[in-house]
Short mmCIF file of C-alpha atoms in Angstrom, two decimals:
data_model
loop_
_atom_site.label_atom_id
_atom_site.label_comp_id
_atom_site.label_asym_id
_atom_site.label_seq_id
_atom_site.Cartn_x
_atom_site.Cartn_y
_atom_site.Cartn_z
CA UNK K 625 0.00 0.00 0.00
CA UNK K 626 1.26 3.32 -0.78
CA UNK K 627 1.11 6.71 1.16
CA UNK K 628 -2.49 7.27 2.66
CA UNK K 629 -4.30 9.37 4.82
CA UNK K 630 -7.20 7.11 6.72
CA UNK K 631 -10.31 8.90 7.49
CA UNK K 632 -12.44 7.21 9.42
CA UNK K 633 -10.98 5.58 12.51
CA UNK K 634 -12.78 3.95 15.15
CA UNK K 635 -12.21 4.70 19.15
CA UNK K 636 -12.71 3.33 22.03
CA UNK K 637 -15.46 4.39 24.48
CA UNK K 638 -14.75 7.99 25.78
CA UNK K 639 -15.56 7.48 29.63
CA UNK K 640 -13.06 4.10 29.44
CA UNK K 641 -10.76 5.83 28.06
CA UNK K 642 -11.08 8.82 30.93
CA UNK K 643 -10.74 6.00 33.59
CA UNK K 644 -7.28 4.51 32.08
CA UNK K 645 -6.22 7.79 32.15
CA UNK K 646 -7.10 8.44 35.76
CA UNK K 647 -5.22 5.49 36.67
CA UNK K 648 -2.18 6.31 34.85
CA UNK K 649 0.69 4.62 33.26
CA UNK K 650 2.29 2.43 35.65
CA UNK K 651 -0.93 -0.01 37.00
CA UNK K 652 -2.57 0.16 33.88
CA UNK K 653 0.75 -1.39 32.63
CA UNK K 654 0.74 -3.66 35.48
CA UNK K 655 -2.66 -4.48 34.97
CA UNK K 656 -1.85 -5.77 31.08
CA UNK K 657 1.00 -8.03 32.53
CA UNK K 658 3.34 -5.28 32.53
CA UNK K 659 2.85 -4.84 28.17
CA UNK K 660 2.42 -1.56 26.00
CA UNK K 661 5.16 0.97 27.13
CA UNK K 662 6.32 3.10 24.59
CA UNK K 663 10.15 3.01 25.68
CA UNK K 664 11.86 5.16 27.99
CA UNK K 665 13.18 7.28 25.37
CA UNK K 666 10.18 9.94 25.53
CA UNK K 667 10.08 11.81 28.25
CA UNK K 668 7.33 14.94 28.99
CA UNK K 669 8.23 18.77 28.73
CA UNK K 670 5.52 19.29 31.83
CA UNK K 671 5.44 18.28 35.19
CA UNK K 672 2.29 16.80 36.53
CA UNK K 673 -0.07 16.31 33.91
CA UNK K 674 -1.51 12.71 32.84
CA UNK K 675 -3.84 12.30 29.83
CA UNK K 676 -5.40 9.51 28.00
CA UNK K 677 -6.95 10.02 24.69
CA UNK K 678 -6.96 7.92 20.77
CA UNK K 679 -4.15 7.83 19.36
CA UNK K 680 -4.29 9.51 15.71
CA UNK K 681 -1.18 7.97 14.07
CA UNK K 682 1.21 10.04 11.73
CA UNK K 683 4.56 8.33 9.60
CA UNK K 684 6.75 10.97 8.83
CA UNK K 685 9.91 11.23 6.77
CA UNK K 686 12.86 12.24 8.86
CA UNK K 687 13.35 16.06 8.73
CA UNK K 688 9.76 16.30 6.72
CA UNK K 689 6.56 17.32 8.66
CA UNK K 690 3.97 17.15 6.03
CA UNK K 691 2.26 14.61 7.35
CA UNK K 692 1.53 16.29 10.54
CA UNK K 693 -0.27 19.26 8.80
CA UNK K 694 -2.38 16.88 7.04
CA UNK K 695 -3.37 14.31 10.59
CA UNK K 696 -4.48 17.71 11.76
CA UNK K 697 -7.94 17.43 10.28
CA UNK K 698 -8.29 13.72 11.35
CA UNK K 699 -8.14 14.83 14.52
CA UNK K 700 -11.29 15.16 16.86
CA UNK K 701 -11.86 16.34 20.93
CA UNK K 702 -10.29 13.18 22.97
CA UNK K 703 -7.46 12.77 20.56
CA UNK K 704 -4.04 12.13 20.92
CA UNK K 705 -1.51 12.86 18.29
CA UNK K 706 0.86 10.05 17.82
CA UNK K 707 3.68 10.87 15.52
CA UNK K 708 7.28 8.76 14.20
CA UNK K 709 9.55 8.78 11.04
CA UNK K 710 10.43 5.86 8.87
CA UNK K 711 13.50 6.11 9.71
CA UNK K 712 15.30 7.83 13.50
CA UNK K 713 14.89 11.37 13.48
CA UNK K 714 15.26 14.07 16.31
CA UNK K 715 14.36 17.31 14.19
CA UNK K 716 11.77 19.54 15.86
CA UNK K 717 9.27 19.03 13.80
CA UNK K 718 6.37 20.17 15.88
CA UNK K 719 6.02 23.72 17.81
CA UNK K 720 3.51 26.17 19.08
CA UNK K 721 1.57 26.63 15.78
CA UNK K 722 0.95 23.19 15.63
CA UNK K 723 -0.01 22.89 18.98
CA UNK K 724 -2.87 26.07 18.55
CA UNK K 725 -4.70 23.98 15.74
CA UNK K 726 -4.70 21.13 17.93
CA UNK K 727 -5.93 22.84 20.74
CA UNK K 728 -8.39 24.00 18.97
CA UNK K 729 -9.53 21.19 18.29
CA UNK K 730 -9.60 19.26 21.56
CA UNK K 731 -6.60 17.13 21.44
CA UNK K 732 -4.82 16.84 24.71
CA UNK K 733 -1.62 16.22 23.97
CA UNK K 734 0.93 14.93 21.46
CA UNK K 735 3.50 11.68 21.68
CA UNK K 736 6.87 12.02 19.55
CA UNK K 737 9.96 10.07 18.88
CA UNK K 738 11.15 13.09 17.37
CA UNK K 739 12.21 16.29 18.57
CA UNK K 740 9.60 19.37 19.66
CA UNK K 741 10.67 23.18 19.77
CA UNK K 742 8.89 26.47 21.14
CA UNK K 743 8.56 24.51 24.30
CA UNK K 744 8.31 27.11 26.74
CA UNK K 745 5.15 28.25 24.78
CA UNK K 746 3.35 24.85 25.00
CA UNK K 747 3.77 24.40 28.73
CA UNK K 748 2.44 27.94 29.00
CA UNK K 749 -0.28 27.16 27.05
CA UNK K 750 -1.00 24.03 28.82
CA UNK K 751 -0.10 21.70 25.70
CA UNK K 752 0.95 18.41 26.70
CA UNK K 753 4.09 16.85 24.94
CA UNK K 754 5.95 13.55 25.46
CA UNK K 755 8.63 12.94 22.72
CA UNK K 756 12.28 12.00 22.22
CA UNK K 757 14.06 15.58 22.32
CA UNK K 758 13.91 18.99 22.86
CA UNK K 759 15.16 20.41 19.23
CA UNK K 760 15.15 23.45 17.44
CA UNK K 761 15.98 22.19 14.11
CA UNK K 762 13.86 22.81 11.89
CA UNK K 763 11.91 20.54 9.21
CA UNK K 764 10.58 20.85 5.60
CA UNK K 765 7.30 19.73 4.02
CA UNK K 766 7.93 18.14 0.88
CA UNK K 767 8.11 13.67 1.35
CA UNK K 768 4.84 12.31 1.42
CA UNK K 769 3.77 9.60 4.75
CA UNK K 770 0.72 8.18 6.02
CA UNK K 771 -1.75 9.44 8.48
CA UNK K 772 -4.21 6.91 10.50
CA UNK K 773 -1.81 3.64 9.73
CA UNK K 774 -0.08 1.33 12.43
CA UNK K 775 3.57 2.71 13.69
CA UNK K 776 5.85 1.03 16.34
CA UNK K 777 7.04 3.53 19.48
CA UNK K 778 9.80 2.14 21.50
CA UNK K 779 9.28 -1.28 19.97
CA UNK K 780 5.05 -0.86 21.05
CA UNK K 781 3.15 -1.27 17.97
CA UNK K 782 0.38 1.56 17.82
CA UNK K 783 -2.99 1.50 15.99
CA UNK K 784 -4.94 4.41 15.00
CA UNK K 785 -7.90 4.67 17.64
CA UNK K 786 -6.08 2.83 20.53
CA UNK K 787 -6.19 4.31 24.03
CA UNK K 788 -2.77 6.08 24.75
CA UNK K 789 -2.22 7.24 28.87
CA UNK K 790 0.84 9.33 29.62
CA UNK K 791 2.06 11.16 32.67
CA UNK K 792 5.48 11.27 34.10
CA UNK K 793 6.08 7.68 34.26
CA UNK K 794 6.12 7.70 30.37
CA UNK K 795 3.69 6.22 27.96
CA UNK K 796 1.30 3.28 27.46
CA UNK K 797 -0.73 2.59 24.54
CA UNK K 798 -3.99 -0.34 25.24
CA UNK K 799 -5.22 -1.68 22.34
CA UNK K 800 -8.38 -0.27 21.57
CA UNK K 801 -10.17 -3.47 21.71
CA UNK K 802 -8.91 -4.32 25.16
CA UNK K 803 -9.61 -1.05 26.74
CA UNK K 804 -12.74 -2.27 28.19
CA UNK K 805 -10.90 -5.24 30.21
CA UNK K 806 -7.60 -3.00 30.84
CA UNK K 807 -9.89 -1.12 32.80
CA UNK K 808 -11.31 -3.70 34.56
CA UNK K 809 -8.01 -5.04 35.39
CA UNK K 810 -6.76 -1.95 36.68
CA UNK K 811 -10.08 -0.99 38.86
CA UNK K 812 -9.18 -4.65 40.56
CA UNK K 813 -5.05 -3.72 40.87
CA UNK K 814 -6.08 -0.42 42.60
CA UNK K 815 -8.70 -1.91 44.92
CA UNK K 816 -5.64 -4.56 45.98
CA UNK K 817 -3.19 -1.65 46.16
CA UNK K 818 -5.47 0.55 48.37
CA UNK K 819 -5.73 -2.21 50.99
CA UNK K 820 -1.87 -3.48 51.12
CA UNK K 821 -1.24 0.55 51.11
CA UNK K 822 -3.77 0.17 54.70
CA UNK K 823 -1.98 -3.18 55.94
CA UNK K 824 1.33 -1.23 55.35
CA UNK K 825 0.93 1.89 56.98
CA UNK K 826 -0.47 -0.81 59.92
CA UNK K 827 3.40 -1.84 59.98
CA UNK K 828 2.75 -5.41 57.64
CA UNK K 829 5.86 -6.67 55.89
CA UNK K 830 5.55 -6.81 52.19
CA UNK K 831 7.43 -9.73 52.43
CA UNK K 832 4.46 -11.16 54.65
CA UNK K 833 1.94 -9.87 52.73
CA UNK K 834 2.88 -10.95 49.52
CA UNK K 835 4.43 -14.26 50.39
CA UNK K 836 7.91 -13.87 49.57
CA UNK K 837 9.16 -15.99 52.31
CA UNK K 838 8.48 -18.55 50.76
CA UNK K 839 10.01 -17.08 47.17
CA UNK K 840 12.93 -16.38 48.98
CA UNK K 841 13.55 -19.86 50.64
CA UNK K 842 12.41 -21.81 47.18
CA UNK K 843 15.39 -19.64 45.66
CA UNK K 844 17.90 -20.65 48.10
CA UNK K 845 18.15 -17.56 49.78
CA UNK K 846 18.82 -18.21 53.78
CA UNK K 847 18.96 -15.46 56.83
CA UNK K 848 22.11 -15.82 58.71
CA UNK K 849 23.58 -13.80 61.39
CA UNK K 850 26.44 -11.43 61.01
CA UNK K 851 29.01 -13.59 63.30
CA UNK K 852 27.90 -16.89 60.67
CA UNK K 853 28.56 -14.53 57.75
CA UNK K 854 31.80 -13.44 59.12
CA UNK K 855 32.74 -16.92 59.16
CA UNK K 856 32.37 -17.34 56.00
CA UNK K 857 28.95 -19.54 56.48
CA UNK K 858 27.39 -18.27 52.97
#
């Protein structure tokens, strides 16, 4: 298939996707068996902010942002703009203009693998940003891409309409079709996390708690005194 712009994506459920997001990146990640990170190569420009929204996915040529100016009309209130190059790039090809159509449009936030510039404009605008530097090259518009087609982030394949959460523990895309049961999952980690948070403020040992005893004894790890150690029982 050649270079194409798809119109017509399908999302997930808007309140779902507002419930991921309040969880945030780390237990919904623990929640899908620790899956869906996008790397620990983008990092946010803000402090403080998590989001969750569809992804709306854009394949760029390195140094070349057409491709964003056209996934700005695909994009739609809830959105998240989800952007990489064919091949690595750190240009900054996204700034403050960009960020005002999107805004006005209701996206909350854009991920990157690239480079972003005018950044102390989007934090005082209240644009969110994750991406993979802070650049103020600049790109030109002339190497068509695709807009609305799957792209791999940090080795985390993402498809147009699936649910992306980021804060400042990264970010985490859920398939859009397991957004419904990501939830679910995560409702039931936080419910178990609220009540060892309890037994551990009550003094309880994780160790107890979570039966690592045991874990540590089937691995061969043994609790010897400091005189045994010294003499060389180990």
């Amino acid at each position: 298939m050649g270079h194409v712009i798809v119109t017509d994506i399908e999302r997930a459920d808007a309140a779902t996707i507002d419930a991921l997001a309040a969880h945030g990146v780390a237990t919904v990640h623990e929640a899908l068996g620790r899956t869906g990170l996008a790397g620990v190569s983008l990092r946010p420009i803000q402090d403080g902010t998590r989001i969750g929204g569809s992804a709306v996915t854009v394949l760029n040529w390195p140094g070349d942002n057409l491709m964003i100016h056209a996934a700005v009309e695909q994009c739609r209130a809830g959105d998240v703009l989800v952007v990489t190059t064919v091949s690595p790039s750190l240009d900054g090809s996204f700034g403050e203009l960009f960020a005002t159509a999107l805004q006005h449009r209701g996206v909350r936030g854009l991920v990157t693998t690239g480079g972003v510039r005018d950044v102390a404009d989007l934090r005082s605008m209240g644009f969110p940003v994750w991406s993979g530097a802070v650049n103020a090259q600049g790109t030109v518009k002339a190497t068509p891409g695709s807009v609305n087609v799957p792209i791999v982030v940090g080795g985390t394949i993402v498809r147009p309409g699936d649910v992306i959460v980021a804060d400042d523990d990264g970010v985490l895309c859920v398939p859009r079709e397991e957004a419904p049961s990501a939830l679910a999952a995560s409702d039931a980690r936080l419910e178990k996390e609220a009540a060892s948070r309890v037994a551990y403020r009550n003094g309880e040992l994780s160790l107890v708690r979570n039966g690592l005893r045991e874990v540590l004894a089937d691995l061969g790890v043994s609790y010897i005194t400091q005189a045994e150690y010294d003499n060389g029982r180990h």
